[in-house]
Amino acid sequence: MLVLFEAKPLVTIMTTLLNKHTGVTPQALAGIAHMPTQSLSILMDDDFAQGLTDSNFMRIAVLLAQKSYDEGGCPIGAVIVNNSTQQIVGKGHNTLTQEDHPYNHGETSAMRDAGRIDFSQTTLYTSLSPCVVCATLLYMRGFSRVVVGDITNASGTEALLQEKGVQVDILEDQLGIALYARFRTEKPEQDLEDWRGLSAVQKHYTK
């Protein structure tokens, strides 16, 4: 006798490592910082993302700055977050020396990572006050809010952003402040180049 069985689809429910039952630990934030943005959905779910705070996102930006420092670069990182979902849509760090790239700062790196999206629905977290070029790009692309993690080592463009209608919040991260201060002491020429170009370095050190 032939017995037929009805085939039932096999449903696999995958639980992300970071979810509503997971605490926001330094290890969790480090994992988010180092995982490619496109893969973050397999690391954390919506519930975990909704529980992240401004301080958490800023710390991720600082961890990206640390990544750049460890690579021999300028320690500046940035994270772009969707205002509604709290999901990270872009992140990056300065690659002046790593990629021999004269203007790929933390902010522009994060924007490249995010791609062609509506930035008016996002917040950008940057570990250091943006330079004039980055600040101009931020308001030209319509960011609604920018959170700055360090105005101790650099400042000045916050007023420019506010004049253009961008909400600017200062949320200094002491780890990021100490990291950039150490870098500036260790590599003053690289710091100057990142802000003002090689011509400024040559003028300053050939006086």
mmCIF file with all atom_site columns, C-alpha atoms in Angstrom:
data_model
loop_
_atom_site.group_PDB
_atom_site.id
_atom_site.type_symbol
_atom_site.label_atom_id
_atom_site.label_alt_id
_atom_site.label_comp_id
_atom_site.label_asym_id
_atom_site.label_entity_id
_atom_site.label_seq_id
_atom_site.pdbx_PDB_ins_code
_atom_site.Cartn_x
_atom_site.Cartn_y
_atom_site.Cartn_z
_atom_site.occupancy
_atom_site.B_iso_or_equiv
_atom_site.pdbx_formal_charge
_atom_site.auth_seq_id
_atom_site.auth_comp_id
_atom_site.auth_asym_id
_atom_site.auth_atom_id
_atom_site.pdbx_PDB_model_num
ATOM 1   C CA . MET A 1 1   ? 0.000  0.000  0.000  1.00 0.00 ? 1   MET A CA 1
ATOM 2   C CA . LEU A 1 2   ? 1.341  3.411  -0.967 1.00 0.00 ? 2   LEU A CA 1
ATOM 3   C CA . VAL A 1 3   ? 1.056  6.025  1.776  1.00 0.00 ? 3   VAL A CA 1
ATOM 4   C CA . LEU A 1 4   ? 1.423  9.671  0.807  1.00 0.00 ? 4   LEU A CA 1
ATOM 5   C CA . PHE A 1 5   ? 2.610  12.258 3.324  1.00 0.00 ? 5   PHE A CA 1
ATOM 6   C CA . GLU A 1 6   ? 1.918  15.940 2.946  1.00 0.00 ? 6   GLU A CA 1
ATOM 7   C CA . ALA A 1 7   ? 5.164  17.874 2.651  1.00 0.00 ? 7   ALA A CA 1
ATOM 8   C CA . LYS A 1 8   ? 5.400  20.747 5.099  1.00 0.00 ? 8   LYS A CA 1
ATOM 9   C CA . PRO A 1 9   ? 7.803  23.630 4.638  1.00 0.00 ? 9   PRO A CA 1
ATOM 10  C CA . LEU A 1 10  ? 10.729 23.725 7.004  1.00 0.00 ? 10  LEU A CA 1
ATOM 11  C CA . VAL A 1 11  ? 10.765 27.044 8.807  1.00 0.00 ? 11  VAL A CA 1
ATOM 12  C CA . THR A 1 12  ? 13.951 28.118 10.503 1.00 0.00 ? 12  THR A CA 1
ATOM 13  C CA . ILE A 1 13  ? 13.755 30.987 12.945 1.00 0.00 ? 13  ILE A CA 1
ATOM 14  C CA . MET A 1 14  ? 17.114 32.611 13.474 1.00 0.00 ? 14  MET A CA 1
ATOM 15  C CA . THR A 1 15  ? 17.696 34.543 16.659 1.00 0.00 ? 15  THR A CA 1
ATOM 16  C CA . THR A 1 16  ? 20.163 37.375 16.392 1.00 0.00 ? 16  THR A CA 1
ATOM 17  C CA . LEU A 1 17  ? 23.020 37.538 18.836 1.00 0.00 ? 17  LEU A CA 1
ATOM 18  C CA . LEU A 1 18  ? 21.899 40.969 20.033 1.00 0.00 ? 18  LEU A CA 1
ATOM 19  C CA . ASN A 1 19  ? 18.202 41.153 20.885 1.00 0.00 ? 19  ASN A CA 1
ATOM 20  C CA . LYS A 1 20  ? 15.786 42.466 23.528 1.00 0.00 ? 20  LYS A CA 1
ATOM 21  C CA . HIS A 1 21  ? 17.226 40.066 26.068 1.00 0.00 ? 21  HIS A CA 1
ATOM 22  C CA . THR A 1 22  ? 20.803 41.231 25.479 1.00 0.00 ? 22  THR A CA 1
ATOM 23  C CA . GLY A 1 23  ? 22.469 43.983 27.456 1.00 0.00 ? 23  GLY A CA 1
ATOM 24  C CA . VAL A 1 24  ? 24.241 46.853 25.727 1.00 0.00 ? 24  VAL A CA 1
ATOM 25  C CA . THR A 1 25  ? 27.815 45.929 26.637 1.00 0.00 ? 25  THR A CA 1
ATOM 26  C CA . PRO A 1 26  ? 31.166 47.272 25.400 1.00 0.00 ? 26  PRO A CA 1
ATOM 27  C CA . GLN A 1 27  ? 31.605 43.976 23.545 1.00 0.00 ? 27  GLN A CA 1
ATOM 28  C CA . ALA A 1 28  ? 28.258 44.420 21.795 1.00 0.00 ? 28  ALA A CA 1
ATOM 29  C CA . LEU A 1 29  ? 29.117 47.946 20.684 1.00 0.00 ? 29  LEU A CA 1
ATOM 30  C CA . ALA A 1 30  ? 32.524 46.777 19.446 1.00 0.00 ? 30  ALA A CA 1
ATOM 31  C CA . GLY A 1 31  ? 30.862 44.049 17.419 1.00 0.00 ? 31  GLY A CA 1
ATOM 32  C CA . ILE A 1 32  ? 28.519 46.577 15.825 1.00 0.00 ? 32  ILE A CA 1
ATOM 33  C CA . ALA A 1 33  ? 31.416 48.914 15.024 1.00 0.00 ? 33  ALA A CA 1
ATOM 34  C CA . HIS A 1 34  ? 33.474 46.243 13.279 1.00 0.00 ? 34  HIS A CA 1
ATOM 35  C CA . MET A 1 35  ? 30.761 44.352 11.396 1.00 0.00 ? 35  MET A CA 1
ATOM 36  C CA . PRO A 1 36  ? 29.937 45.596 7.863  1.00 0.00 ? 36  PRO A CA 1
ATOM 37  C CA . THR A 1 37  ? 26.806 47.731 7.865  1.00 0.00 ? 37  THR A CA 1
ATOM 38  C CA . GLN A 1 38  ? 25.051 45.468 5.355  1.00 0.00 ? 38  GLN A CA 1
ATOM 39  C CA . SER A 1 39  ? 25.468 42.516 7.751  1.00 0.00 ? 39  SER A CA 1
ATOM 40  C CA . LEU A 1 40  ? 24.219 44.190 10.923 1.00 0.00 ? 40  LEU A CA 1
ATOM 41  C CA . SER A 1 41  ? 20.744 42.661 10.560 1.00 0.00 ? 41  SER A CA 1
ATOM 42  C CA . ILE A 1 42  ? 22.170 39.225 11.356 1.00 0.00 ? 42  ILE A CA 1
ATOM 43  C CA . LEU A 1 43  ? 23.883 40.606 14.460 1.00 0.00 ? 43  LEU A CA 1
ATOM 44  C CA . MET A 1 44  ? 21.131 42.708 16.058 1.00 0.00 ? 44  MET A CA 1
ATOM 45  C CA . ASP A 1 45  ? 17.366 42.868 15.751 1.00 0.00 ? 45  ASP A CA 1
ATOM 46  C CA . ASP A 1 46  ? 14.965 45.803 15.783 1.00 0.00 ? 46  ASP A CA 1
ATOM 47  C CA . ASP A 1 47  ? 14.315 45.531 19.518 1.00 0.00 ? 47  ASP A CA 1
ATOM 48  C CA . PHE A 1 48  ? 18.009 45.848 20.323 1.00 0.00 ? 48  PHE A CA 1
ATOM 49  C CA . ALA A 1 49  ? 18.425 48.785 17.939 1.00 0.00 ? 49  ALA A CA 1
ATOM 50  C CA . GLN A 1 50  ? 15.484 50.615 19.525 1.00 0.00 ? 50  GLN A CA 1
ATOM 51  C CA . GLY A 1 51  ? 17.213 50.354 22.900 1.00 0.00 ? 51  GLY A CA 1
ATOM 52  C CA . LEU A 1 52  ? 20.406 52.070 21.782 1.00 0.00 ? 52  LEU A CA 1
ATOM 53  C CA . THR A 1 53  ? 20.971 55.612 23.031 1.00 0.00 ? 53  THR A CA 1
ATOM 54  C CA . ASP A 1 54  ? 22.829 58.632 21.684 1.00 0.00 ? 54  ASP A CA 1
ATOM 55  C CA . SER A 1 55  ? 25.724 57.727 23.968 1.00 0.00 ? 55  SER A CA 1
ATOM 56  C CA . ASN A 1 56  ? 25.811 54.205 22.540 1.00 0.00 ? 56  ASN A CA 1
ATOM 57  C CA . PHE A 1 57  ? 25.924 55.442 18.949 1.00 0.00 ? 57  PHE A CA 1
ATOM 58  C CA . MET A 1 58  ? 28.619 57.945 19.856 1.00 0.00 ? 58  MET A CA 1
ATOM 59  C CA . ARG A 1 59  ? 30.693 55.231 21.461 1.00 0.00 ? 59  ARG A CA 1
ATOM 60  C CA . ILE A 1 60  ? 30.409 53.202 18.231 1.00 0.00 ? 60  ILE A CA 1
ATOM 61  C CA . ALA A 1 61  ? 31.743 56.250 16.353 1.00 0.00 ? 61  ALA A CA 1
ATOM 62  C CA . VAL A 1 62  ? 34.643 56.433 18.828 1.00 0.00 ? 62  VAL A CA 1
ATOM 63  C CA . LEU A 1 63  ? 35.353 52.721 18.355 1.00 0.00 ? 63  LEU A CA 1
ATOM 64  C CA . LEU A 1 64  ? 35.565 53.382 14.621 1.00 0.00 ? 64  LEU A CA 1
ATOM 65  C CA . ALA A 1 65  ? 37.980 56.224 15.384 1.00 0.00 ? 65  ALA A CA 1
ATOM 66  C CA . GLN A 1 66  ? 40.057 53.745 17.393 1.00 0.00 ? 66  GLN A CA 1
ATOM 67  C CA . LYS A 1 67  ? 40.029 51.395 14.392 1.00 0.00 ? 67  LYS A CA 1
ATOM 68  C CA . SER A 1 68  ? 41.491 54.155 12.227 1.00 0.00 ? 68  SER A CA 1
ATOM 69  C CA . TYR A 1 69  ? 44.116 54.936 14.859 1.00 0.00 ? 69  TYR A CA 1
ATOM 70  C CA . ASP A 1 70  ? 45.102 51.271 15.039 1.00 0.00 ? 70  ASP A CA 1
ATOM 71  C CA . GLU A 1 71  ? 45.533 51.299 11.258 1.00 0.00 ? 71  GLU A CA 1
ATOM 72  C CA . GLY A 1 72  ? 47.879 54.283 11.490 1.00 0.00 ? 72  GLY A CA 1
ATOM 73  C CA . GLY A 1 73  ? 45.207 56.780 10.451 1.00 0.00 ? 73  GLY A CA 1
ATOM 74  C CA . CYS A 1 74  ? 43.480 59.808 11.935 1.00 0.00 ? 74  CYS A CA 1
ATOM 75  C CA . PRO A 1 75  ? 41.134 58.735 14.757 1.00 0.00 ? 75  PRO A CA 1
ATOM 76  C CA . ILE A 1 76  ? 37.799 60.048 13.551 1.00 0.00 ? 76  ILE A CA 1
ATOM 77  C CA . GLY A 1 77  ? 34.701 57.885 13.155 1.00 0.00 ? 77  GLY A CA 1
ATOM 78  C CA . ALA A 1 78  ? 31.080 58.479 12.247 1.00 0.00 ? 78  ALA A CA 1
ATOM 79  C CA . VAL A 1 79  ? 27.765 56.622 12.344 1.00 0.00 ? 79  VAL A CA 1
ATOM 80  C CA . ILE A 1 80  ? 24.524 57.403 10.498 1.00 0.00 ? 80  ILE A CA 1
ATOM 81  C CA . VAL A 1 81  ? 21.273 56.239 12.105 1.00 0.00 ? 81  VAL A CA 1
ATOM 82  C CA . ASN A 1 82  ? 17.718 56.154 10.762 1.00 0.00 ? 82  ASN A CA 1
ATOM 83  C CA . ASN A 1 83  ? 15.627 58.351 13.057 1.00 0.00 ? 83  ASN A CA 1
ATOM 84  C CA . SER A 1 84  ? 12.570 56.079 12.959 1.00 0.00 ? 84  SER A CA 1
ATOM 85  C CA . THR A 1 85  ? 14.024 52.584 13.126 1.00 0.00 ? 85  THR A CA 1
ATOM 86  C CA . GLN A 1 86  ? 17.229 53.359 15.054 1.00 0.00 ? 86  GLN A CA 1
ATOM 87  C CA . GLN A 1 87  ? 19.020 51.137 12.560 1.00 0.00 ? 87  GLN A CA 1
ATOM 88  C CA . ILE A 1 88  ? 22.550 52.040 11.489 1.00 0.00 ? 88  ILE A CA 1
ATOM 89  C CA . VAL A 1 89  ? 22.484 52.802 7.763  1.00 0.00 ? 89  VAL A CA 1
ATOM 90  C CA . GLY A 1 90  ? 26.092 53.892 7.362  1.00 0.00 ? 90  GLY A CA 1
ATOM 91  C CA . LYS A 1 91  ? 29.344 54.084 9.291  1.00 0.00 ? 91  LYS A CA 1
ATOM 92  C CA . GLY A 1 92  ? 32.994 54.676 8.620  1.00 0.00 ? 92  GLY A CA 1
ATOM 93  C CA . HIS A 1 93  ? 36.265 56.210 9.682  1.00 0.00 ? 93  HIS A CA 1
ATOM 94  C CA . ASN A 1 94  ? 38.929 58.538 8.353  1.00 0.00 ? 94  ASN A CA 1
ATOM 95  C CA . THR A 1 95  ? 41.162 56.902 5.711  1.00 0.00 ? 95  THR A CA 1
ATOM 96  C CA . LEU A 1 96  ? 43.505 59.739 4.765  1.00 0.00 ? 96  LEU A CA 1
ATOM 97  C CA . THR A 1 97  ? 46.618 57.593 5.090  1.00 0.00 ? 97  THR A CA 1
ATOM 98  C CA . GLN A 1 98  ? 45.172 54.097 4.739  1.00 0.00 ? 98  GLN A CA 1
ATOM 99  C CA . GLU A 1 99  ? 43.680 54.774 1.292  1.00 0.00 ? 99  GLU A CA 1
ATOM 100 C CA . ASP A 1 100 ? 45.868 57.730 0.328  1.00 0.00 ? 100 ASP A CA 1
ATOM 101 C CA . HIS A 1 101 ? 42.572 59.624 0.157  1.00 0.00 ? 101 HIS A CA 1
ATOM 102 C CA . PRO A 1 102 ? 42.718 63.414 0.685  1.00 0.00 ? 102 PRO A CA 1
ATOM 103 C CA . TYR A 1 103 ? 39.115 63.970 1.744  1.00 0.00 ? 103 TYR A CA 1
ATOM 104 C CA . ASN A 1 104 ? 37.668 60.688 3.013  1.00 0.00 ? 104 ASN A CA 1
ATOM 105 C CA . HIS A 1 105 ? 36.968 61.853 6.542  1.00 0.00 ? 105 HIS A CA 1
ATOM 106 C CA . GLY A 1 106 ? 34.850 59.964 9.062  1.00 0.00 ? 106 GLY A CA 1
ATOM 107 C CA . GLU A 1 107 ? 31.673 61.733 7.968  1.00 0.00 ? 107 GLU A CA 1
ATOM 108 C CA . THR A 1 108 ? 32.223 61.249 4.234  1.00 0.00 ? 108 THR A CA 1
ATOM 109 C CA . SER A 1 109 ? 33.220 57.624 4.792  1.00 0.00 ? 109 SER A CA 1
ATOM 110 C CA . ALA A 1 110 ? 29.935 56.980 6.611  1.00 0.00 ? 110 ALA A CA 1
ATOM 111 C CA . MET A 1 111 ? 27.974 58.719 3.854  1.00 0.00 ? 111 MET A CA 1
ATOM 112 C CA . ARG A 1 112 ? 29.653 56.607 1.187  1.00 0.00 ? 112 ARG A CA 1
ATOM 113 C CA . ASP A 1 113 ? 28.746 53.525 3.190  1.00 0.00 ? 113 ASP A CA 1
ATOM 114 C CA . ALA A 1 114 ? 25.107 54.618 3.416  1.00 0.00 ? 114 ALA A CA 1
ATOM 115 C CA . GLY A 1 115 ? 24.822 55.345 -0.292 1.00 0.00 ? 115 GLY A CA 1
ATOM 116 C CA . ARG A 1 116 ? 22.099 57.355 -2.009 1.00 0.00 ? 116 ARG A CA 1
ATOM 117 C CA . ILE A 1 117 ? 19.495 57.652 0.735  1.00 0.00 ? 117 ILE A CA 1
ATOM 118 C CA . ASP A 1 118 ? 17.336 60.443 2.145  1.00 0.00 ? 118 ASP A CA 1
ATOM 119 C CA . PHE A 1 119 ? 19.641 61.830 4.817  1.00 0.00 ? 119 PHE A CA 1
ATOM 120 C CA . SER A 1 120 ? 16.935 64.170 6.130  1.00 0.00 ? 120 SER A CA 1
ATOM 121 C CA . GLN A 1 121 ? 15.531 61.161 7.979  1.00 0.00 ? 121 GLN A CA 1
ATOM 122 C CA . THR A 1 122 ? 18.816 60.407 9.737  1.00 0.00 ? 122 THR A CA 1
ATOM 123 C CA . THR A 1 123 ? 21.175 61.530 12.488 1.00 0.00 ? 123 THR A CA 1
ATOM 124 C CA . LEU A 1 124 ? 24.946 61.547 12.046 1.00 0.00 ? 124 LEU A CA 1
ATOM 125 C CA . TYR A 1 125 ? 27.171 60.908 15.064 1.00 0.00 ? 125 TYR A CA 1
ATOM 126 C CA . THR A 1 126 ? 30.762 62.063 14.648 1.00 0.00 ? 126 THR A CA 1
ATOM 127 C CA . SER A 1 127 ? 33.566 61.507 17.131 1.00 0.00 ? 127 SER A CA 1
ATOM 128 C CA . LEU A 1 128 ? 35.104 64.922 16.356 1.00 0.00 ? 128 LEU A CA 1
ATOM 129 C CA . SER A 1 129 ? 33.730 68.298 15.328 1.00 0.00 ? 129 SER A CA 1
ATOM 130 C CA . PRO A 1 130 ? 33.453 68.223 11.521 1.00 0.00 ? 130 PRO A CA 1
ATOM 131 C CA . CYS A 1 131 ? 35.736 70.242 9.275  1.00 0.00 ? 131 CYS A CA 1
ATOM 132 C CA . VAL A 1 132 ? 34.247 72.919 7.008  1.00 0.00 ? 132 VAL A CA 1
ATOM 133 C CA . VAL A 1 133 ? 34.100 70.560 4.013  1.00 0.00 ? 133 VAL A CA 1
ATOM 134 C CA . CYS A 1 134 ? 32.249 67.870 5.951  1.00 0.00 ? 134 CYS A CA 1
ATOM 135 C CA . ALA A 1 135 ? 29.923 70.363 7.623  1.00 0.00 ? 135 ALA A CA 1
ATOM 136 C CA . THR A 1 136 ? 29.039 71.828 4.223  1.00 0.00 ? 136 THR A CA 1
ATOM 137 C CA . LEU A 1 137 ? 28.309 68.376 2.834  1.00 0.00 ? 137 LEU A CA 1
ATOM 138 C CA . LEU A 1 138 ? 26.149 67.537 5.840  1.00 0.00 ? 138 LEU A CA 1
ATOM 139 C CA . TYR A 1 139 ? 23.777 70.449 5.299  1.00 0.00 ? 139 TYR A CA 1
ATOM 140 C CA . MET A 1 140 ? 23.902 70.093 1.502  1.00 0.00 ? 140 MET A CA 1
ATOM 141 C CA . ARG A 1 141 ? 22.684 66.506 1.838  1.00 0.00 ? 141 ARG A CA 1
ATOM 142 C CA . GLY A 1 142 ? 19.944 67.569 4.228  1.00 0.00 ? 142 GLY A CA 1
ATOM 143 C CA . PHE A 1 143 ? 20.866 65.899 7.511  1.00 0.00 ? 143 PHE A CA 1
ATOM 144 C CA . SER A 1 144 ? 18.297 66.773 10.159 1.00 0.00 ? 144 SER A CA 1
ATOM 145 C CA . ARG A 1 145 ? 20.596 66.278 13.135 1.00 0.00 ? 145 ARG A CA 1
ATOM 146 C CA . VAL A 1 146 ? 24.306 65.998 13.892 1.00 0.00 ? 146 VAL A CA 1
ATOM 147 C CA . VAL A 1 147 ? 25.707 64.856 17.240 1.00 0.00 ? 147 VAL A CA 1
ATOM 148 C CA . VAL A 1 148 ? 29.308 65.882 17.960 1.00 0.00 ? 148 VAL A CA 1
ATOM 149 C CA . GLY A 1 149 ? 31.468 63.857 20.331 1.00 0.00 ? 149 GLY A CA 1
ATOM 150 C CA . ASP A 1 150 ? 34.452 66.183 20.739 1.00 0.00 ? 150 ASP A CA 1
ATOM 151 C CA . ILE A 1 151 ? 34.625 69.977 20.718 1.00 0.00 ? 151 ILE A CA 1
ATOM 152 C CA . THR A 1 152 ? 37.648 69.983 23.016 1.00 0.00 ? 152 THR A CA 1
ATOM 153 C CA . ASN A 1 153 ? 40.205 69.132 20.329 1.00 0.00 ? 153 ASN A CA 1
ATOM 154 C CA . ALA A 1 154 ? 38.366 70.895 17.489 1.00 0.00 ? 154 ALA A CA 1
ATOM 155 C CA . SER A 1 155 ? 35.292 73.067 17.047 1.00 0.00 ? 155 SER A CA 1
ATOM 156 C CA . GLY A 1 156 ? 33.862 75.875 14.983 1.00 0.00 ? 156 GLY A CA 1
ATOM 157 C CA . THR A 1 157 ? 31.434 74.441 12.431 1.00 0.00 ? 157 THR A CA 1
ATOM 158 C CA . GLU A 1 158 ? 28.570 73.848 14.846 1.00 0.00 ? 158 GLU A CA 1
ATOM 159 C CA . ALA A 1 159 ? 27.251 77.391 14.294 1.00 0.00 ? 159 ALA A CA 1
ATOM 160 C CA . LEU A 1 160 ? 27.478 76.937 10.520 1.00 0.00 ? 160 LEU A CA 1
ATOM 161 C CA . LEU A 1 161 ? 25.333 73.819 10.672 1.00 0.00 ? 161 LEU A CA 1
ATOM 162 C CA . GLN A 1 162 ? 22.798 75.491 12.950 1.00 0.00 ? 162 GLN A CA 1
ATOM 163 C CA . GLU A 1 163 ? 22.541 78.470 10.608 1.00 0.00 ? 163 GLU A CA 1
ATOM 164 C CA . LYS A 1 164 ? 21.618 76.030 7.850  1.00 0.00 ? 164 LYS A CA 1
ATOM 165 C CA . GLY A 1 165 ? 18.833 74.505 9.930  1.00 0.00 ? 165 GLY A CA 1
ATOM 166 C CA . VAL A 1 166 ? 20.636 71.407 11.179 1.00 0.00 ? 166 VAL A CA 1
ATOM 167 C CA . GLN A 1 167 ? 20.033 70.443 14.800 1.00 0.00 ? 167 GLN A CA 1
ATOM 168 C CA . VAL A 1 168 ? 23.415 70.139 16.514 1.00 0.00 ? 168 VAL A CA 1
ATOM 169 C CA . ASP A 1 169 ? 23.846 68.381 19.840 1.00 0.00 ? 169 ASP A CA 1
ATOM 170 C CA . ILE A 1 170 ? 27.110 68.139 21.769 1.00 0.00 ? 170 ILE A CA 1
ATOM 171 C CA . LEU A 1 171 ? 27.721 64.806 23.477 1.00 0.00 ? 171 LEU A CA 1
ATOM 172 C CA . GLU A 1 172 ? 31.390 64.615 24.359 1.00 0.00 ? 172 GLU A CA 1
ATOM 173 C CA . ASP A 1 173 ? 32.876 61.158 24.767 1.00 0.00 ? 173 ASP A CA 1
ATOM 174 C CA . GLN A 1 174 ? 35.905 61.250 27.043 1.00 0.00 ? 174 GLN A CA 1
ATOM 175 C CA . LEU A 1 175 ? 37.458 58.174 25.448 1.00 0.00 ? 175 LEU A CA 1
ATOM 176 C CA . GLY A 1 176 ? 37.313 59.832 22.034 1.00 0.00 ? 176 GLY A CA 1
ATOM 177 C CA . ILE A 1 177 ? 38.687 63.114 23.364 1.00 0.00 ? 177 ILE A CA 1
ATOM 178 C CA . ALA A 1 178 ? 41.671 61.382 24.950 1.00 0.00 ? 178 ALA A CA 1
ATOM 179 C CA . LEU A 1 179 ? 42.306 59.321 21.809 1.00 0.00 ? 179 LEU A CA 1
ATOM 180 C CA . TYR A 1 180 ? 42.421 62.336 19.508 1.00 0.00 ? 180 TYR A CA 1
ATOM 181 C CA . ALA A 1 181 ? 44.601 64.318 21.908 1.00 0.00 ? 181 ALA A CA 1
ATOM 182 C CA . ARG A 1 182 ? 47.087 61.431 21.987 1.00 0.00 ? 182 ARG A CA 1
ATOM 183 C CA . PHE A 1 183 ? 47.095 61.206 18.188 1.00 0.00 ? 183 PHE A CA 1
ATOM 184 C CA . ARG A 1 184 ? 47.675 64.951 17.824 1.00 0.00 ? 184 ARG A CA 1
ATOM 185 C CA . THR A 1 185 ? 50.676 64.734 20.159 1.00 0.00 ? 185 THR A CA 1
ATOM 186 C CA . GLU A 1 186 ? 52.093 61.691 18.393 1.00 0.00 ? 186 GLU A CA 1
ATOM 187 C CA . LYS A 1 187 ? 51.495 62.761 14.786 1.00 0.00 ? 187 LYS A CA 1
ATOM 188 C CA . PRO A 1 188 ? 51.121 66.550 14.526 1.00 0.00 ? 188 PRO A CA 1
ATOM 189 C CA . GLU A 1 189 ? 52.043 66.586 10.820 1.00 0.00 ? 189 GLU A CA 1
ATOM 190 C CA . GLN A 1 190 ? 49.364 64.032 9.943  1.00 0.00 ? 190 GLN A CA 1
ATOM 191 C CA . ASP A 1 191 ? 46.825 65.947 12.015 1.00 0.00 ? 191 ASP A CA 1
ATOM 192 C CA . LEU A 1 192 ? 47.642 69.174 10.175 1.00 0.00 ? 192 LEU A CA 1
ATOM 193 C CA . GLU A 1 193 ? 47.490 67.470 6.788  1.00 0.00 ? 193 GLU A CA 1
ATOM 194 C CA . ASP A 1 194 ? 44.051 66.057 7.547  1.00 0.00 ? 194 ASP A CA 1
ATOM 195 C CA . TRP A 1 195 ? 42.706 69.494 8.393  1.00 0.00 ? 195 TRP A CA 1
ATOM 196 C CA . ARG A 1 196 ? 44.525 71.728 5.925  1.00 0.00 ? 196 ARG A CA 1
ATOM 197 C CA . GLY A 1 197 ? 46.393 69.609 3.383  1.00 0.00 ? 197 GLY A CA 1
ATOM 198 C CA . LEU A 1 198 ? 50.046 68.916 2.604  1.00 0.00 ? 198 LEU A CA 1
ATOM 199 C CA . SER A 1 199 ? 50.703 72.514 1.566  1.00 0.00 ? 199 SER A CA 1
ATOM 200 C CA . ALA A 1 200 ? 49.953 73.618 5.145  1.00 0.00 ? 200 ALA A CA 1
ATOM 201 C CA . VAL A 1 201 ? 52.351 70.971 6.467  1.00 0.00 ? 201 VAL A CA 1
ATOM 202 C CA . GLN A 1 202 ? 55.129 72.111 4.137  1.00 0.00 ? 202 GLN A CA 1
ATOM 203 C CA . LYS A 1 203 ? 54.635 75.760 5.031  1.00 0.00 ? 203 LYS A CA 1
ATOM 204 C CA . HIS A 1 204 ? 54.560 75.053 8.747  1.00 0.00 ? 204 HIS A CA 1
ATOM 205 C CA . TYR A 1 205 ? 57.624 72.823 8.887  1.00 0.00 ? 205 TYR A CA 1
ATOM 206 C CA . THR A 1 206 ? 59.830 74.786 6.465  1.00 0.00 ? 206 THR A CA 1
ATOM 207 C CA . LYS A 1 207 ? 59.659 78.067 8.312  1.00 0.00 ? 207 LYS A CA 1
#
